[in-house]
């Protein structure tokens, strides 16, 4: 067959991870495990307990907690479409045009799918299980079945019967009460909102206060992907909810993050702090800032110009080069704090000093949302280019109340785990490929039984063991052990099994020794200690 006539086999699609998401693979995941393990340990020593939260929540929770007008909520959230609403529209939109057999068939199919989904939603409690809804769904089901029977009978004629039938269907669909319960969900762009939701939902205000919780896991934001910025990224965060707002709490939360970073040997760590006042002093400052910004409006870029009116604090965040000199001269919140906020800020700084924590004050560190107040902080690290913030945090005393809970003090932070890992890798803290401790080179049926038992015992003692699934010649097995970076090869042939003396080869040196099984574990245990 010539090449031209040979029909090219269509290749099955090769899937790739969606833009902005990625796979984390070994050996890199070993570093992720170490980071997470260290977080569990360090946060545990500060009395924090882990909370595991859902990955999706009602869209409204984020709209309220993060702010409906923020980029995160207005542009970057991944929402699930309201399925019933879409199906309902897809069905009713066809009704006026059902005038040919094909269109009747299409309509009948849409209606059948809608009915199926309505029934499912009703049973799952996703739409109100009212008498009216049950009745309407029952009627719609009948029309759907009738339509299909008519269509199958092929005696279709343009008649008033269809118009009447579809008119009724349209009316029934209109009367369904589905919006009330069919809620819009979104993948979480952050977790503070969920922690507060859980605090309220589980009446945690009745526990001894404050409640100290931490979490870790993926977050989702549809941002422009670049180094250190992904659409699925990971955060490790903590929140202190309830009880007092003593400055020592703010300082201890910061101390906890700094201890965590220290334990990981993260390099170039810099802590920036600021106080953004409270609802007494901030509005006056914001007004003054706005007035000053209006005076220099012409010199600012379009984003900052817009923010003068919508959210002047955000102008302080600007990275636009030409705006930097202007921003330096703007009024600073530190000079406009009320007495209570100034005292609070001074005390937070004193408490940090007591803990030996070095910080830089950064008047440009602000938050755009009303319930954020007083302490805000950000931590940067080495090797991250423009996305160098590894942690952001602050106090948010009004948030729980805004979500329907009792007045509750709150402070927390979120660490960007992806960036933390990047910075550790840049600093040479990556872990190498994880070799096996022992490769068991076995030959013969009797040896295999002994090898299975040996693997079990070694693994129980915490060694990583590779037990080849099929017999190999010793030469090949040793080559394989080398490739896997094993430290030892345990050689088990029939001779070894009969004599009860096993051969252990140290792969780096080629040294060989004979051991009885109990002595082997002893030897490996000691050699592990020596190399630690
Ligand atoms: P935020 O919740 O925006 O205060 O972010 C807290 C931390 O999460 C930041 O300091 C970053 O380290 C990290 N972070 C935020 N967005 C992303 C992203 N798209 N990709 C990777 N890390 C992120």
Coordinates of C-alpha atoms and ligand atoms in Angstrom, one line a residue:
X1 CA 0.0 0.0 0.0
X2 CA 1.5 3.4 -0.9
X3 CA 1.7 6.1 1.7
X4 CA -0.9 8.1 0.0
X5 CA -3.6 5.4 0.2
X6 CA -2.7 4.3 3.7
X7 CA -5.4 5.8 5.9
X8 CA -3.8 7.6 8.7
X9 CA -5.0 6.2 12.0
X10 CA -6.4 9.1 14.1
X11 CA -4.4 9.4 17.2
X12 CA -6.3 9.6 20.5
X13 CA -6.1 13.1 22.0
X14 CA -3.2 13.6 24.3
X15 CA -4.5 15.6 27.2
X16 CA -2.6 18.3 29.0
X17 CA -3.1 19.9 32.3
X18 CA -5.3 23.0 32.0
X19 CA -3.5 26.3 31.6
X20 CA -2.4 27.6 35.0
X21 CA -2.6 24.2 36.7
X22 CA 0.2 21.7 37.0
X23 CA 1.2 18.3 38.3
X24 CA 3.6 18.2 41.2
X25 CA 5.8 15.2 40.8
X26 CA 8.3 13.2 42.8
X27 CA 11.0 14.0 43.8
X28 CA 9.7 17.6 44.2
X29 CA 6.7 16.4 46.2
X30 CA 9.1 15.3 48.9
X31 CA 9.8 18.9 49.5
X32 CA 6.0 19.7 49.6
X33 CA 5.6 16.9 52.2
X34 CA 8.4 18.3 54.3
X35 CA 7.0 21.8 54.1
X36 CA 3.5 20.6 55.1
X37 CA 4.9 18.3 57.8
X38 CA 6.8 21.2 59.3
X39 CA 3.7 23.4 59.2
X40 CA 1.8 20.7 61.2
X41 CA 4.5 20.5 63.7
X42 CA 5.2 24.2 64.2
X43 CA 1.6 25.2 64.2
X44 CA 0.8 22.4 66.6
X45 CA 3.4 23.8 69.1
X46 CA 1.5 27.1 69.0
X47 CA -1.7 25.4 69.9
X48 CA -3.4 25.5 66.5
X49 CA -5.6 22.6 65.2
X50 CA -6.1 21.7 61.6
X51 CA -9.4 22.4 59.9
X52 CA -10.2 20.7 56.6
X53 CA -12.6 22.7 54.5
X54 CA -14.7 22.1 51.3
X55 CA -13.1 23.2 48.0
X56 CA -16.3 24.9 46.9
X57 CA -18.7 27.1 48.7
X58 CA -21.7 29.3 47.9
X59 CA -20.5 32.1 45.6
X60 CA -22.2 34.6 47.9
X61 CA -19.9 33.6 50.8
X62 CA -16.9 34.8 48.8
X63 CA -18.7 37.8 47.4
X64 CA -19.4 39.0 50.9
X65 CA -16.2 38.0 52.6
X66 CA -13.7 38.9 49.8
X67 CA -15.8 41.7 48.3
X68 CA -18.0 41.6 45.2
X69 CA -16.0 44.4 43.6
X70 CA -12.6 42.9 44.0
X71 CA -10.7 41.4 41.1
X72 CA -10.7 38.0 42.8
X73 CA -14.5 37.8 43.0
X74 CA -15.5 39.8 39.9
X75 CA -13.0 38.3 37.5
X76 CA -11.1 35.4 38.9
X77 CA -13.5 33.0 40.5
X78 CA -14.4 29.6 38.9
X79 CA -18.1 29.1 39.3
X80 CA -20.3 26.2 38.5
X81 CA -23.1 27.2 36.1
X82 CA -26.7 26.8 37.5
X83 CA -27.6 23.7 35.7
X84 CA -31.4 23.8 36.1
X85 CA -31.5 27.4 35.1
X86 CA -29.6 26.6 31.9
X87 CA -31.8 23.6 31.1
X88 CA -34.9 25.6 31.8
X89 CA -33.8 28.4 29.5
X90 CA -32.7 25.9 26.8
X91 CA -36.2 24.4 26.9
X92 CA -38.4 27.5 27.1
X93 CA -36.3 29.3 24.4
X94 CA -37.5 26.7 21.8
X95 CA -41.2 26.8 22.5
X96 CA -42.1 29.5 20.0
X97 CA -40.3 27.7 17.2
X98 CA -41.7 24.2 17.6
X99 CA -43.1 23.9 14.1
X100 CA -41.4 21.0 12.3
X101 CA -41.0 17.3 13.3
X102 CA -37.2 17.8 13.9
X103 CA -37.9 20.7 16.2
X104 CA -40.6 18.8 18.1
X105 CA -38.1 16.0 18.6
X106 CA -35.4 18.4 19.9
X107 CA -38.0 20.0 22.2
X108 CA -39.1 16.6 23.5
X109 CA -35.5 15.7 24.3
X110 CA -34.8 19.0 26.1
X111 CA -37.9 18.6 28.1
X112 CA -37.1 15.1 29.0
X113 CA -33.6 16.1 30.2
X114 CA -35.1 19.0 32.2
X115 CA -37.6 16.7 33.9
X116 CA -34.9 14.2 34.7
X117 CA -32.8 16.9 36.3
X118 CA -35.7 18.4 38.1
X119 CA -36.6 15.0 39.6
X120 CA -33.0 14.5 40.7
X121 CA -32.8 17.9 42.3
X122 CA -36.1 17.5 44.1
X123 CA -34.9 14.2 45.6
X124 CA -31.6 15.6 46.6
X125 CA -33.3 18.5 48.3
X126 CA -31.6 21.0 45.9
X127 CA -35.0 22.6 45.0
X128 CA -37.9 23.1 47.4
X129 CA -39.9 19.9 47.8
X130 CA -43.2 21.8 47.8
X131 CA -46.5 20.3 46.7
X132 CA -46.6 22.7 43.8
X133 CA -43.1 21.8 42.6
X134 CA -44.0 18.1 42.8
X135 CA -47.2 18.7 40.9
X136 CA -45.5 20.8 38.2
X137 CA -42.7 18.3 37.6
X138 CA -45.3 15.5 37.4
X139 CA -47.3 17.4 34.7
X140 CA -44.2 18.3 32.8
X141 CA -43.2 14.6 32.8
X142 CA -46.5 13.7 31.3
X143 CA -46.2 16.3 28.5
X144 CA -42.6 15.1 27.9
X145 CA -43.8 11.5 27.5
X146 CA -46.8 12.5 25.4
X147 CA -44.6 14.5 23.1
X148 CA -42.3 11.6 22.5
X149 CA -45.2 9.2 21.9
X150 CA -46.7 11.6 19.3
X151 CA -43.4 12.1 17.7
X152 CA -42.7 8.4 17.4
X153 CA -46.2 7.7 15.9
X154 CA -45.1 9.8 13.0
X155 CA -48.5 11.2 12.4
X156 CA -47.3 14.6 13.0
X157 CA -49.4 17.4 11.6
X158 CA -49.2 21.1 12.3
X159 CA -52.1 21.3 14.6
X160 CA -53.4 23.4 17.5
X161 CA -52.7 20.4 19.7
X162 CA -48.9 21.1 19.7
X163 CA -49.3 24.8 20.3
X164 CA -51.6 24.0 23.3
X165 CA -49.2 21.4 24.7
X166 CA -46.1 23.6 24.5
X167 CA -48.0 26.6 25.8
X168 CA -48.9 24.5 28.9
X169 CA -45.4 23.3 29.3
X170 CA -44.1 26.8 29.1
X171 CA -46.5 27.9 31.8
X172 CA -45.6 25.0 34.0
X173 CA -41.9 25.7 33.7
X174 CA -42.4 29.3 34.5
X175 CA -44.2 28.4 37.7
X176 CA -41.4 26.2 39.1
X177 CA -39.7 27.5 42.1
X178 CA -36.1 26.7 41.3
X179 CA -34.1 29.8 41.8
X180 CA -34.8 29.9 45.5
X181 CA -32.6 26.9 46.3
X182 CA -30.4 26.3 43.3
X183 CA -27.4 28.2 44.6
X184 CA -24.4 29.2 42.6
X185 CA -21.2 27.6 43.9
X186 CA -17.6 28.6 43.3
X187 CA -14.2 27.1 43.8
X188 CA -12.6 28.8 46.7
X189 CA -10.2 31.6 45.8
X190 CA -9.0 31.7 49.5
X191 CA -10.0 30.1 52.8
X192 CA -10.5 32.7 55.4
X193 CA -14.2 33.0 54.4
X194 CA -14.7 29.3 54.8
X195 CA -12.9 29.2 58.2
X196 CA -15.3 32.0 59.4
X197 CA -18.3 30.2 57.9
X198 CA -17.3 27.1 59.8
X199 CA -16.7 29.0 63.0
X200 CA -20.2 30.3 62.8
X201 CA -21.8 27.1 61.6
X202 CA -20.3 25.0 64.4
X203 CA -20.9 27.5 67.1
X204 CA -17.2 27.7 67.9
X205 CA -17.8 30.9 69.8
X206 CA -18.9 28.6 72.6
X207 CA -15.5 26.9 72.8
X208 CA -12.7 28.4 74.9
X209 CA -11.6 31.5 73.0
X210 CA -9.7 32.2 70.9
X211 CA -10.1 29.3 68.5
X212 CA -6.8 28.7 66.7
X213 CA -7.2 27.0 63.3
X214 CA -4.9 26.3 60.4
X215 CA -5.5 24.8 57.0
X216 CA -3.7 23.8 53.8
X217 CA -4.9 23.1 50.3
X218 CA -5.5 24.3 46.8
X219 CA -7.1 27.6 45.9
X220 CA -8.4 28.7 42.5
X221 CA -8.1 32.1 40.8
X222 CA -8.3 32.8 37.1
X223 CA -5.2 35.0 37.0
X224 CA -2.7 35.4 34.2
X225 CA -0.3 32.5 34.8
X226 CA 3.4 33.3 35.3
X227 CA 6.3 32.2 37.5
X228 CA 4.9 32.0 41.0
X229 CA 1.3 32.7 39.9
X230 CA -1.0 29.8 39.0
X231 CA -4.7 29.3 38.6
X232 CA -4.6 26.4 41.0
X233 CA -2.2 27.2 43.8
X234 CA -1.7 26.1 47.3
X235 CA -2.0 28.0 50.5
X236 CA -1.1 27.2 54.1
X237 CA -2.9 29.6 56.4
X238 CA -4.1 30.1 60.0
X239 CA -6.7 32.1 61.7
X240 CA -7.2 33.1 65.4
X241 CA -10.9 33.8 66.0
X242 CA -12.7 35.1 69.1
X243 CA -11.5 36.3 72.4
X244 CA -9.4 39.3 72.7
X245 CA -7.6 41.5 70.2
X246 CA -4.5 41.9 72.4
X247 CA -1.5 43.0 70.4
X248 CA 0.4 40.0 71.7
X249 CA -1.9 37.8 69.6
X250 CA -0.9 39.6 66.4
X251 CA 2.7 39.3 67.4
X252 CA 2.4 35.6 68.2
X253 CA 0.7 34.9 64.9
X254 CA 3.6 36.6 63.1
X255 CA 6.1 34.8 65.3
X256 CA 4.5 31.5 64.3
X257 CA 5.0 32.2 60.6
X258 CA 8.5 33.4 61.1
X259 CA 9.3 30.3 63.2
X260 CA 7.9 28.1 60.4
X261 CA 10.1 29.8 57.8
X262 CA 13.1 29.6 60.0
X263 CA 12.6 25.8 60.5
X264 CA 12.5 25.5 56.7
X265 CA 15.7 27.5 56.4
X266 CA 13.9 29.9 54.0
X267 CA 16.4 32.6 52.8
X268 CA 16.0 36.3 52.5
X269 CA 12.9 36.5 54.7
X270 CA 11.6 40.0 55.2
X271 CA 8.7 41.0 57.3
X272 CA 6.8 44.2 56.4
X273 CA 4.2 45.5 58.8
X274 CA 1.7 48.3 58.9
X275 CA -1.4 49.5 60.7
X276 CA -4.3 50.5 58.6
X277 CA -6.3 52.0 61.4
X278 CA -10.0 51.2 62.1
X279 CA -13.4 52.5 61.1
X280 CA -12.8 55.6 63.3
X281 CA -9.7 56.8 61.7
X282 CA -9.3 55.2 58.3
X283 CA -12.3 56.8 56.5
X284 CA -10.8 60.3 57.3
X285 CA -7.4 59.2 56.0
X286 CA -8.9 57.7 52.9
X287 CA -10.7 61.0 52.1
X288 CA -7.5 63.0 52.6
X289 CA -5.6 60.5 50.4
X290 CA -8.3 60.9 47.7
X291 CA -8.1 64.6 47.8
X292 CA -4.3 64.5 47.4
X293 CA -4.6 62.0 44.6
X294 CA -7.1 64.2 42.7
X295 CA -4.4 66.9 42.7
X296 CA -1.9 64.6 40.9
X297 CA -4.5 62.7 38.8
X298 CA -3.0 63.7 35.5
X299 CA 0.3 62.1 36.4
X300 CA -1.2 58.7 37.2
X301 CA -1.9 55.8 34.9
X302 CA -5.5 54.7 34.0
X303 CA -5.8 52.1 36.8
X304 CA -4.7 54.4 39.5
X305 CA -6.9 57.2 38.1
X306 CA -9.9 54.9 38.4
X307 CA -9.0 53.9 41.9
X308 CA -8.9 57.4 43.1
X309 CA -12.7 57.2 43.3
X310 CA -13.3 53.5 43.8
X311 CA -10.5 52.5 46.2
X312 CA -7.8 55.0 46.7
X313 CA -5.9 52.8 49.2
X314 CA -5.1 50.4 46.3
X315 CA -3.1 53.2 44.5
X316 CA -0.5 52.6 47.2
X317 CA -0.1 49.1 45.9
X318 CA 0.7 50.3 42.4
X319 CA 3.9 48.9 40.8
X320 CA 3.8 51.3 37.9
X321 CA 7.3 52.8 37.7
X322 CA 6.3 56.4 36.9
X323 CA 3.9 56.5 39.9
X324 CA 6.5 55.6 42.5
X325 CA 7.9 59.0 43.2
X326 CA 4.3 60.4 43.5
X327 CA 3.3 57.7 46.0
X328 CA 6.3 58.4 48.2
X329 CA 4.9 61.9 48.8
X330 CA 1.3 60.9 49.6
X331 CA 0.0 61.2 53.1
X332 CA 0.6 58.1 55.2
X333 CA -1.9 56.3 57.4
X334 CA 0.6 56.1 60.3
X335 CA 0.3 59.9 60.7
X336 CA -3.5 59.6 60.8
X337 CA -4.1 56.8 63.2
X338 CA -6.5 57.6 66.1
X339 CA -5.0 57.3 69.6
X340 CA -6.3 53.8 70.2
X341 CA -4.9 52.5 66.9
X342 CA -1.6 54.2 67.4
X343 CA -1.2 52.7 70.9
X344 CA -2.2 49.3 69.5
X345 CA 0.4 49.6 66.7
X346 CA 3.1 50.6 69.1
X347 CA 2.3 47.7 71.3
X348 CA 2.3 45.2 68.4
X349 CA 5.8 46.5 67.5
X350 CA 6.9 46.2 71.1
X351 CA 5.6 42.7 71.3
X352 CA 7.4 41.8 68.1
X353 CA 10.6 43.2 69.6
X354 CA 10.1 41.1 72.7
X355 CA 10.1 38.1 70.5
X356 CA 13.2 39.1 68.7
X357 CA 11.4 39.6 65.4
X358 CA 12.9 42.0 62.9
X359 CA 10.4 44.0 60.8
X360 CA 10.3 46.9 58.3
X361 CA 7.4 49.3 58.5
X362 CA 5.8 49.7 55.1
X363 CA 3.2 52.4 54.8
X364 CA 2.1 51.0 51.4
X365 CA 0.9 47.8 52.8
X366 CA -2.9 48.2 52.8
X367 CA -6.1 46.2 52.3
X368 CA -9.0 47.4 50.3
X369 CA -11.8 45.9 52.4
X370 CA -13.6 47.6 55.2
X371 CA -13.4 44.9 57.7
X372 CA -9.6 44.7 57.6
X373 CA -8.2 46.8 60.4
X374 CA -5.0 47.6 62.3
X375 CA -2.2 45.1 61.9
X376 CA -1.4 44.1 58.3
X377 CA 1.7 42.2 57.3
X378 CA 3.4 40.7 54.3
X379 CA 6.5 38.5 54.2
X380 CA 8.8 38.3 51.2
X381 CA 11.5 35.8 50.4
X382 CA 14.5 35.4 48.0
X383 CA 14.4 34.2 44.4
X384 CA 10.9 35.0 43.4
X385 CA 11.2 38.0 41.1
X386 CA 8.2 40.2 41.0
X387 CA 5.9 37.7 42.8
X388 CA 8.0 37.8 45.9
X389 CA 5.3 37.8 48.6
X390 CA 5.1 34.4 50.3
X391 CA 2.7 35.4 53.0
X392 CA 0.0 38.0 53.5
X393 CA -2.0 38.5 56.7
X394 CA -3.8 40.9 58.9
X395 CA -6.6 41.6 61.4
X396 CA -10.2 41.4 60.3
X397 CA -12.4 42.0 63.4
X398 CA -15.7 42.6 61.4
X399 CA -15.7 39.6 59.1
X400 CA -17.4 37.0 61.2
X401 CA -20.2 39.4 62.0
X402 CA -20.6 40.3 58.4
X403 CA -21.1 36.6 57.6
X404 CA -24.0 36.5 60.2
X405 CA -22.0 35.5 63.3
X406 CA -21.5 37.2 66.6
X407 CA -19.0 40.1 66.9
X408 CA -15.7 38.3 66.8
X409 CA -12.1 39.4 66.7
X410 CA -10.0 37.8 64.0
X411 CA -6.5 37.7 62.6
X412 CA -4.8 35.4 60.2
X413 CA -2.5 34.9 57.3
X414 CA -2.1 32.8 54.1
X415 CA 1.2 31.5 52.9
X416 CA 1.6 30.9 49.2
X417 CA 3.0 27.3 49.3
X418 CA 4.0 27.3 45.6
X419 CA 6.1 30.4 46.1
X420 CA 7.6 29.1 49.3
X421 CA 8.7 25.9 47.5
X422 CA 10.1 27.9 44.6
X423 CA 12.1 30.0 47.0
X424 CA 13.4 27.0 48.9
X425 CA 14.4 25.4 45.6
X426 CA 16.2 28.6 44.5
X427 CA 18.1 28.5 47.8
X428 CA 19.2 25.0 47.1
X429 CA 16.9 23.4 49.6
X430 CA 15.4 21.0 47.1
X431 CA 15.5 17.3 48.1
X432 CA 17.3 15.0 45.7
X433 CA 15.6 11.9 44.2
X434 CA 14.6 9.6 47.0
X435 CA 16.6 6.4 46.6
X436 CA 15.6 3.1 48.2
X437 CA 17.3 1.9 51.3
X438 CA 17.3 -1.7 50.3
X439 CA 16.9 -3.5 47.0
X440 CA 16.2 -7.2 47.4
X441 CA 17.8 -9.2 44.7
X442 CA 16.2 -12.6 45.0
X443 CA 16.5 -15.8 42.9
X444 CA 14.5 -19.0 43.4
X445 CA 11.1 -19.9 44.9
X446 CA 12.3 -20.4 48.4
X447 CA 14.3 -17.2 48.3
X448 CA 11.2 -15.3 47.1
X449 CA 9.2 -16.4 50.2
X450 CA 12.0 -15.2 52.4
X451 CA 12.3 -12.0 50.4
X452 CA 8.6 -11.1 50.9
X453 CA 9.0 -11.6 54.7
X454 CA 12.3 -9.6 54.7
X455 CA 10.6 -6.7 52.8
X456 CA 7.7 -6.8 55.3
X457 CA 10.1 -6.6 58.3
X458 CA 12.3 -3.9 56.8
X459 CA 9.4 -1.7 55.8
X460 CA 7.9 -2.2 59.3
X461 CA 11.2 -0.8 60.7
X462 CA 10.8 2.2 58.4
X463 CA 13.2 1.3 55.6
X464 CA 12.2 2.0 52.0
X465 CA 12.4 -1.3 50.1
X466 CA 12.2 -2.4 46.5
X467 CA 11.1 -6.0 46.0
X468 CA 11.3 -6.9 42.3
X469 CA 8.1 -8.6 41.2
X470 CA 9.8 -11.2 39.0
X471 CA 13.0 -13.1 39.3
X472 CA 16.1 -11.5 37.9
X473 CA 19.7 -12.6 37.4
X474 CA 21.8 -11.1 40.2
X475 CA 23.8 -9.0 37.7
X476 CA 20.6 -7.4 36.3
X477 CA 19.2 -6.9 39.8
X478 CA 22.3 -5.1 41.0
X479 CA 22.2 -2.9 37.9
X480 CA 18.6 -2.0 38.7
X481 CA 19.4 -1.3 42.3
X482 CA 22.1 1.1 41.2
X483 CA 19.7 2.9 38.8
X484 CA 17.2 3.4 41.7
X485 CA 19.9 4.8 43.9
X486 CA 19.5 2.1 46.5
X487 CA 22.0 2.1 49.3
X488 CA 22.1 -1.6 49.8
X489 CA 21.3 -4.7 47.9
X490 CA 20.1 -7.7 49.9
X491 CA 21.1 -10.8 48.1
X492 CA 18.9 -13.8 48.7
X493 CA 19.5 -17.0 46.8
X494 CA 18.8 -20.6 47.7
X495 CA 22.2 -20.8 49.4
X496 CA 21.5 -17.9 51.7
X497 CA 18.1 -19.2 52.6
X498 CA 19.4 -22.6 53.5
X499 CA 22.3 -21.3 55.5
X500 CA 20.2 -18.5 57.1
X501 CA 23.1 -16.1 56.4
X502 CA 22.1 -13.3 54.1
X503 CA 24.4 -11.2 52.0
X504 CA 24.2 -7.4 52.1
X505 CA 26.1 -5.4 49.6
X506 CA 26.8 -1.7 50.1
X507 CA 26.4 -0.3 46.6
X508 CA 28.6 2.8 47.0
X509 CA 31.6 0.8 48.1
X510 CA 31.0 -2.7 46.8
X511 CA 31.6 -4.0 50.3
X512 CA 29.7 -7.2 51.2
X513 CA 28.9 -8.7 54.5
X514 CA 27.0 -11.8 55.8
X515 CA 24.2 -11.3 58.4
X516 CA 21.6 -13.4 60.1
X517 CA 18.2 -11.7 59.8
X518 CA 18.0 -10.0 63.2
X519 CA 21.6 -8.7 62.9
X520 CA 20.7 -7.3 59.6
X521 CA 18.0 -5.0 61.0
X522 CA 20.4 -4.0 63.7
X523 CA 23.2 -3.2 61.3
X524 CA 20.9 -1.2 59.0
X525 CA 19.5 0.7 61.9
X526 CA 23.0 1.6 63.1
X527 CA 24.2 2.6 59.6
X528 CA 21.2 4.9 59.2
X529 CA 22.1 6.6 62.4
X530 CA 25.6 7.1 61.2
X531 CA 24.5 8.7 58.0
X532 CA 21.9 11.0 59.5
Ligands
LIG1 P1 -3.8 36.6 49.3 O1 -4.8 35.5 49.6 O2 -4.1 37.2 47.9 O3 -3.5 37.5 50.4 O4 -2.5 35.7 49.0 C1 -1.7 35.2 50.0 C2 -0.5 34.5 49.4 O5 -0.9 33.5 48.5 C3 0.4 35.5 48.5 O6 1.3 36.1 49.3 C4 1.0 34.5 47.6 O7 2.2 34.0 48.2 C5 0.0 33.4 47.4 N1 -0.8 33.6 46.1 C6 -1.8 34.4 45.9 N2 -2.3 34.2 44.6 C7 -1.5 33.3 44.1 C8 -1.4 32.6 42.8 N3 -2.3 32.9 41.8 N4 -0.4 31.7 42.5 C9 0.4 31.4 43.5 N5 0.4 31.9 44.7 C10 -0.5 32.9 45.0

